[in-house]
Amino acid sequence: MESFLDGTLALFGSYHATLIFFLGLVGGMLFGAIPGVNMLTLGAVLLPFTASMNPTEAVMMFSVIYCAGVFGGAITAILFNIPGAPENAPTCFDGYPMTQKGQAGKAIGAAVMCSAIGGVASAILMMTATGAIASFAIRAFGPQEIFALIFFGLAVSASIGAQTLWKGWLSVFVGLLIATIGTDPVAGIPRFNEGSIFGWEYSSYYLSAGIHFIPLILGFFAVSEVLSQSVSISKGTRERPKASLDFPSLSEFWQVRFTMIRSIFIGFFSGVLPGIGATLAAFLGYSQAQRWSKNRANFGKGELEGVVASETANNAATGAAMIPLLALGLPGGALTAMIMGIFQIHGMEPGPLIFINSHDLVWVTFAAMFWANVAIIGLGWLQTKTVVHILRIPFRWLAPGILILATVGAYGLRNLMIDVWVMFIAGVLGYLIKTTGYSAAGIVLGLILGELGESAFAKSMQLMDFDPMGFFNRPIAAVLLGLGILAIITSVISEIRGTEVQKALMD
Amino acid sequence: MSERFATSAEPAAPPFPPEDRQGNRMETATAARPSQIERFKGPIIEWLVWLAIAGFAYWQTIYFAKDIVGYPPGAAGWPRTICILMALGATGQLLYKLAGHDLAEPAPAAAKETHTGAHRVVQRLAIFALPFLFLYVSPWIGFYVAAPLFVITLMLLLEVRSPLAIAGVTLIVYALFLLLFTRFFFVALPNGRLDGFYEVNNAIIGFARMGL
């Protein structure tokens, strides 16, 4: 507690540190909310300038950008069905239908409160148990457990956004297959970059680098939504969403308290593990909320609980992601890797000794993340009151801007025009997917987790001398695999029972 | 389903057609056959499409199916497993549908289409084609020239007819894009290969970065 108060005093006792704190906060929220750019863009732009900054302030600023950026992405997900980052994708499922029903204010209000609550809870857990959690996670989680966790995550999240379980799994398989394009993780052999189709030979440098998930996300969510709305305009069927400013009531929050608590633990647990991060946290949080909810039939149609689950989980992962970074020097994602870069620029080495050698830096960072999440409530409220008015602008005026931003966002990733082609092709496919009941989210989930899953599987098999039963000799991996298999079996049974009930009702 | 058939099996004139185990008239089942075929045509086509995708991907793995020392599955092991799972998943989906479990959720009542006609179809096709045309011409005439043309064309396709709105939106989008991506983030967008356009694009970039 004393260290936390010292950190808070150091943060707000200096005009310079306070200014950097608020710049990071506002910057993260804005960049998270602009389609086509995200907190990583801001981080990449600011990284070179950290060389001339005090390391404590630099690390603090990036931590604040991380918290604010994960929240900021929810705004566009709710208003336009465009997730600011992959971890906001599940927020679209219910956030955007709420906007269409004239409940945008309620959805954003829930995102503000739940991001703040998830983030604050995560920061408290981080402050109290960093050392213990880090050493447990790293000792107990090897490649086998990582693979088992990914399997479990896919097993419980596969049907998200799909009409049936089968369509959900097929969507995930497409994502997993797209993830294999590029190079194999064991020997670096190029895959699907050259070959022959009935005598027509093809070869592509682009494919040897793999298909990046950002153009696909922009295509599946942003471009397909613009196409869908444009077609509605041409059919004369588009209804303009109302710009409502109603916040969720306290009783509504009270009704979803268990969802919030569950999502905090899911988010924190997923965030601690390097490479897993906030994306799986958000998908797991959402799928578990749907599984346990009394209103599960309303999920995907504008259920507040869906927004609560995904936004609590993804922000709960932010504090947790700092644990392996600070305690062991293992960055879990792109932004934490940038923070690792700041340490290197300043000749510092994160690890157990950082708590002794750089005590001030650690506690200023912890305090900044705590207060950033608290500040999200105030700034998020202000942002809600202003940003909802964007809905008053006719969609015909917004559509060109969204497409230009998405185009530059996809191109700017690697300066490749083909990324933009991939985005627009994904946009058309996303439009078709909407009409056939398959899940764009499932494809994105498979794509994001595919590479990591294959890598963990290959390492596991090598460690276990290619004996698959070795997974069951490790308790955590065995439990996760068992739960994953159980989740698949129960979801198949409930799918069949569900249609039986539906059939009986129709008869 | 059986209940529905049972209720529809009203007393029929002799000779009575044979009954199945549930007491349904076989005639009823026979009469339903053409619609059943129609009903399963879609799922079978869907299954064939999935098999084609999985089969094609599996076929292409032969071009990188190389052995890796100390890793018997090799480079093709993982993608081939996914192809097999995809084929199994598609087959599972087909069997599930053939077993009569394909009752999709009833679609929400669609709003009545008020704009119809051939020109509307052309409009929709143009909406889909425009982004690809924009991508095709961008490397030739440069992104800085193509972007405002794209914005104006899209707005016209979306039935914006007010010159003020078209000019205002184009100006705002273009100014924000230049400020954010060209001036602050230095995104190196294509600046055209054709004579004339290259110079125009560079002039716009120079203007956006004036004073830097």
PDB file of C-alpha atoms in Angstrom, chain A residues 27-134:
ATOM      1  CA  GLY A  27      -4.028   9.264 -27.144  1.00  0.00           C
ATOM      2  CA  GLY A  28      -4.757   5.612 -26.368  1.00  0.00           C
ATOM      3  CA  MET A  29      -8.510   6.214 -26.305  1.00  0.00           C
ATOM      4  CA  LEU A  30      -8.477   8.201 -29.549  1.00  0.00           C
ATOM      5  CA  PHE A  31      -6.208   5.827 -31.435  1.00  0.00           C
ATOM      6  CA  GLY A  32      -8.182   2.879 -30.164  1.00  0.00           C
ATOM      7  CA  ALA A  33     -11.352   4.491 -31.456  1.00  0.00           C
ATOM      8  CA  ILE A  34     -10.169   5.508 -34.960  1.00  0.00           C
ATOM      9  CA  PRO A  35     -10.807   2.737 -37.491  1.00  0.00           C
ATOM     10  CA  GLY A  36      -7.637   1.820 -39.332  1.00  0.00           C
ATOM     11  CA  VAL A  37      -5.210   2.867 -36.637  1.00  0.00           C
ATOM     12  CA  ASN A  38      -4.844   1.528 -33.110  1.00  0.00           C
ATOM     13  CA  MET A  39      -2.789   1.804 -29.962  1.00  0.00           C
ATOM     14  CA  LEU A  40       0.067  -0.037 -31.674  1.00  0.00           C
ATOM     15  CA  THR A  41       0.267   2.693 -34.311  1.00  0.00           C
ATOM     16  CA  LEU A  42       0.579   5.280 -31.565  1.00  0.00           C
ATOM     17  CA  GLY A  43       3.099   3.126 -29.721  1.00  0.00           C
ATOM     18  CA  ALA A  44       5.207   2.653 -32.847  1.00  0.00           C
ATOM     19  CA  VAL A  45       5.196   6.404 -33.521  1.00  0.00           C
ATOM     20  CA  LEU A  46       6.134   7.275 -29.944  1.00  0.00           C
ATOM     21  CA  LEU A  47       8.721   4.556 -29.358  1.00  0.00           C
ATOM     22  CA  PRO A  48      11.712   6.449 -30.845  1.00  0.00           C
ATOM     23  CA  PHE A  49      10.915   9.482 -28.656  1.00  0.00           C
ATOM     24  CA  THR A  50      11.174   7.411 -25.483  1.00  0.00           C
ATOM     25  CA  ALA A  51      14.965   7.380 -25.889  1.00  0.00           C
ATOM     26  CA  SER A  52      15.053  10.966 -24.662  1.00  0.00           C
ATOM     27  CA  MET A  53      12.500  10.403 -21.900  1.00  0.00           C
ATOM     28  CA  ASN A  54      12.895   9.316 -18.331  1.00  0.00           C
ATOM     29  CA  PRO A  55      12.442   5.477 -18.413  1.00  0.00           C
ATOM     30  CA  THR A  56       9.857   5.581 -15.616  1.00  0.00           C
ATOM     31  CA  GLU A  57       7.717   8.072 -17.534  1.00  0.00           C
ATOM     32  CA  ALA A  58       8.177   6.201 -20.806  1.00  0.00           C
ATOM     33  CA  VAL A  59       7.089   2.850 -19.355  1.00  0.00           C
ATOM     34  CA  MET A  60       4.228   4.558 -17.518  1.00  0.00           C
ATOM     35  CA  MET A  61       3.037   6.254 -20.726  1.00  0.00           C
ATOM     36  CA  PHE A  62       2.994   2.982 -22.675  1.00  0.00           C
ATOM     37  CA  SER A  63       1.155   1.191 -19.853  1.00  0.00           C
ATOM     38  CA  VAL A  64      -1.499   3.913 -19.892  1.00  0.00           C
ATOM     39  CA  ILE A  65      -1.776   3.742 -23.702  1.00  0.00           C
ATOM     40  CA  TYR A  66      -2.266  -0.006 -23.366  1.00  0.00           C
ATOM     41  CA  CYS A  67      -5.173   0.318 -20.888  1.00  0.00           C
ATOM     42  CA  ALA A  68      -6.838   3.189 -22.748  1.00  0.00           C
ATOM     43  CA  GLY A  69      -6.310   1.679 -26.216  1.00  0.00           C
ATOM     44  CA  VAL A  70      -7.977  -1.613 -25.315  1.00  0.00           C
ATOM     45  CA  PHE A  71     -11.002   0.348 -24.106  1.00  0.00           C
ATOM     46  CA  GLY A  72     -10.993   2.805 -27.045  1.00  0.00           C
ATOM     47  CA  GLY A  73     -11.448   0.041 -29.606  1.00  0.00           C
ATOM     48  CA  ALA A  74     -14.844  -0.748 -28.104  1.00  0.00           C
ATOM     49  CA  ILE A  75     -16.304   2.577 -29.287  1.00  0.00           C
ATOM     50  CA  THR A  76     -16.027   1.861 -33.011  1.00  0.00           C
ATOM     51  CA  ALA A  77     -16.967  -1.775 -32.412  1.00  0.00           C
ATOM     52  CA  ILE A  78     -20.236  -0.633 -30.846  1.00  0.00           C
ATOM     53  CA  LEU A  79     -21.012   2.283 -33.164  1.00  0.00           C
ATOM     54  CA  PHE A  80     -19.905   0.921 -36.537  1.00  0.00           C
ATOM     55  CA  ASN A  81     -19.207  -2.801 -36.067  1.00  0.00           C
ATOM     56  CA  ILE A  82     -15.507  -2.041 -36.552  1.00  0.00           C
ATOM     57  CA  PRO A  83     -13.363  -3.405 -33.716  1.00  0.00           C
ATOM     58  CA  GLY A  84     -10.475  -1.048 -32.941  1.00  0.00           C
ATOM     59  CA  ALA A  85      -8.335  -4.094 -32.142  1.00  0.00           C
ATOM     60  CA  PRO A  86      -8.796  -7.885 -32.309  1.00  0.00           C
ATOM     61  CA  GLU A  87      -9.639  -7.974 -28.591  1.00  0.00           C
ATOM     62  CA  ASN A  88     -12.697  -5.809 -29.263  1.00  0.00           C
ATOM     63  CA  ALA A  89     -14.116  -8.163 -31.917  1.00  0.00           C
ATOM     64  CA  PRO A  90     -16.531  -9.960 -29.533  1.00  0.00           C
ATOM     65  CA  THR A  91     -17.830  -6.544 -28.443  1.00  0.00           C
ATOM     66  CA  CYS A  92     -19.271  -6.138 -31.959  1.00  0.00           C
ATOM     67  CA  PHE A  93     -21.564  -9.150 -31.573  1.00  0.00           C
ATOM     68  CA  ASP A  94     -23.902  -7.438 -29.151  1.00  0.00           C
ATOM     69  CA  GLY A  95     -22.628  -3.855 -29.101  1.00  0.00           C
ATOM     70  CA  TYR A  96     -23.522  -3.142 -32.715  1.00  0.00           C
ATOM     71  CA  PRO A  97     -27.005  -4.731 -32.550  1.00  0.00           C
ATOM     72  CA  MET A  98     -27.593  -2.540 -29.478  1.00  0.00           C
ATOM     73  CA  THR A  99     -26.672   0.519 -31.567  1.00  0.00           C
ATOM     74  CA  GLN A 100     -29.107  -0.606 -34.242  1.00  0.00           C
ATOM     75  CA  LYS A 101     -31.774  -0.859 -31.568  1.00  0.00           C
ATOM     76  CA  GLY A 102     -31.054   2.701 -30.423  1.00  0.00           C
ATOM     77  CA  GLN A 103     -29.105   1.642 -27.314  1.00  0.00           C
ATOM     78  CA  ALA A 104     -25.637   2.874 -28.316  1.00  0.00           C
ATOM     79  CA  GLY A 105     -25.286   4.958 -25.149  1.00  0.00           C
ATOM     80  CA  LYS A 106     -26.144   1.974 -23.005  1.00  0.00           C
ATOM     81  CA  ALA A 107     -23.635  -0.248 -24.814  1.00  0.00           C
ATOM     82  CA  ILE A 108     -20.827   2.322 -24.628  1.00  0.00           C
ATOM     83  CA  GLY A 109     -21.703   3.081 -21.014  1.00  0.00           C
ATOM     84  CA  ALA A 110     -21.385  -0.622 -20.206  1.00  0.00           C
ATOM     85  CA  ALA A 111     -18.085  -0.776 -22.084  1.00  0.00           C
ATOM     86  CA  VAL A 112     -16.771   2.236 -20.135  1.00  0.00           C
ATOM     87  CA  MET A 113     -17.753   0.858 -16.739  1.00  0.00           C
ATOM     88  CA  CYS A 114     -16.715  -2.722 -17.434  1.00  0.00           C
ATOM     89  CA  SER A 115     -13.385  -1.753 -18.978  1.00  0.00           C
ATOM     90  CA  ALA A 116     -12.686   0.333 -15.900  1.00  0.00           C
ATOM     91  CA  ILE A 117     -13.803  -2.355 -13.450  1.00  0.00           C
ATOM     92  CA  GLY A 118     -11.904  -5.102 -15.289  1.00  0.00           C
ATOM     93  CA  GLY A 119      -8.811  -2.949 -15.543  1.00  0.00           C
ATOM     94  CA  VAL A 120      -8.880  -1.814 -11.901  1.00  0.00           C
ATOM     95  CA  ALA A 121      -9.408  -5.367 -10.637  1.00  0.00           C
ATOM     96  CA  SER A 122      -6.573  -6.550 -12.831  1.00  0.00           C
ATOM     97  CA  ALA A 123      -4.300  -3.747 -11.582  1.00  0.00           C
ATOM     98  CA  ILE A 124      -5.063  -4.664  -7.963  1.00  0.00           C
ATOM     99  CA  LEU A 125      -4.334  -8.343  -8.625  1.00  0.00           C
ATOM    100  CA  MET A 126      -1.166  -7.318 -10.432  1.00  0.00           C
ATOM    101  CA  MET A 127       0.018  -5.189  -7.510  1.00  0.00           C
ATOM    102  CA  THR A 128      -0.666  -7.823  -4.905  1.00  0.00           C
ATOM    103  CA  ALA A 129       0.566 -10.950  -6.583  1.00  0.00           C
ATOM    104  CA  THR A 130       2.938 -10.227  -9.450  1.00  0.00           C
ATOM    105  CA  GLY A 131       5.834 -12.296  -8.136  1.00  0.00           C
ATOM    106  CA  ALA A 132       3.810 -15.331  -7.113  1.00  0.00           C
ATOM    107  CA  ILE A 133       1.643 -15.380 -10.239  1.00  0.00           C
ATOM    108  CA  ALA A 134       4.575 -14.916 -12.588  1.00  0.00           C
TER     109      ALA A 134
END
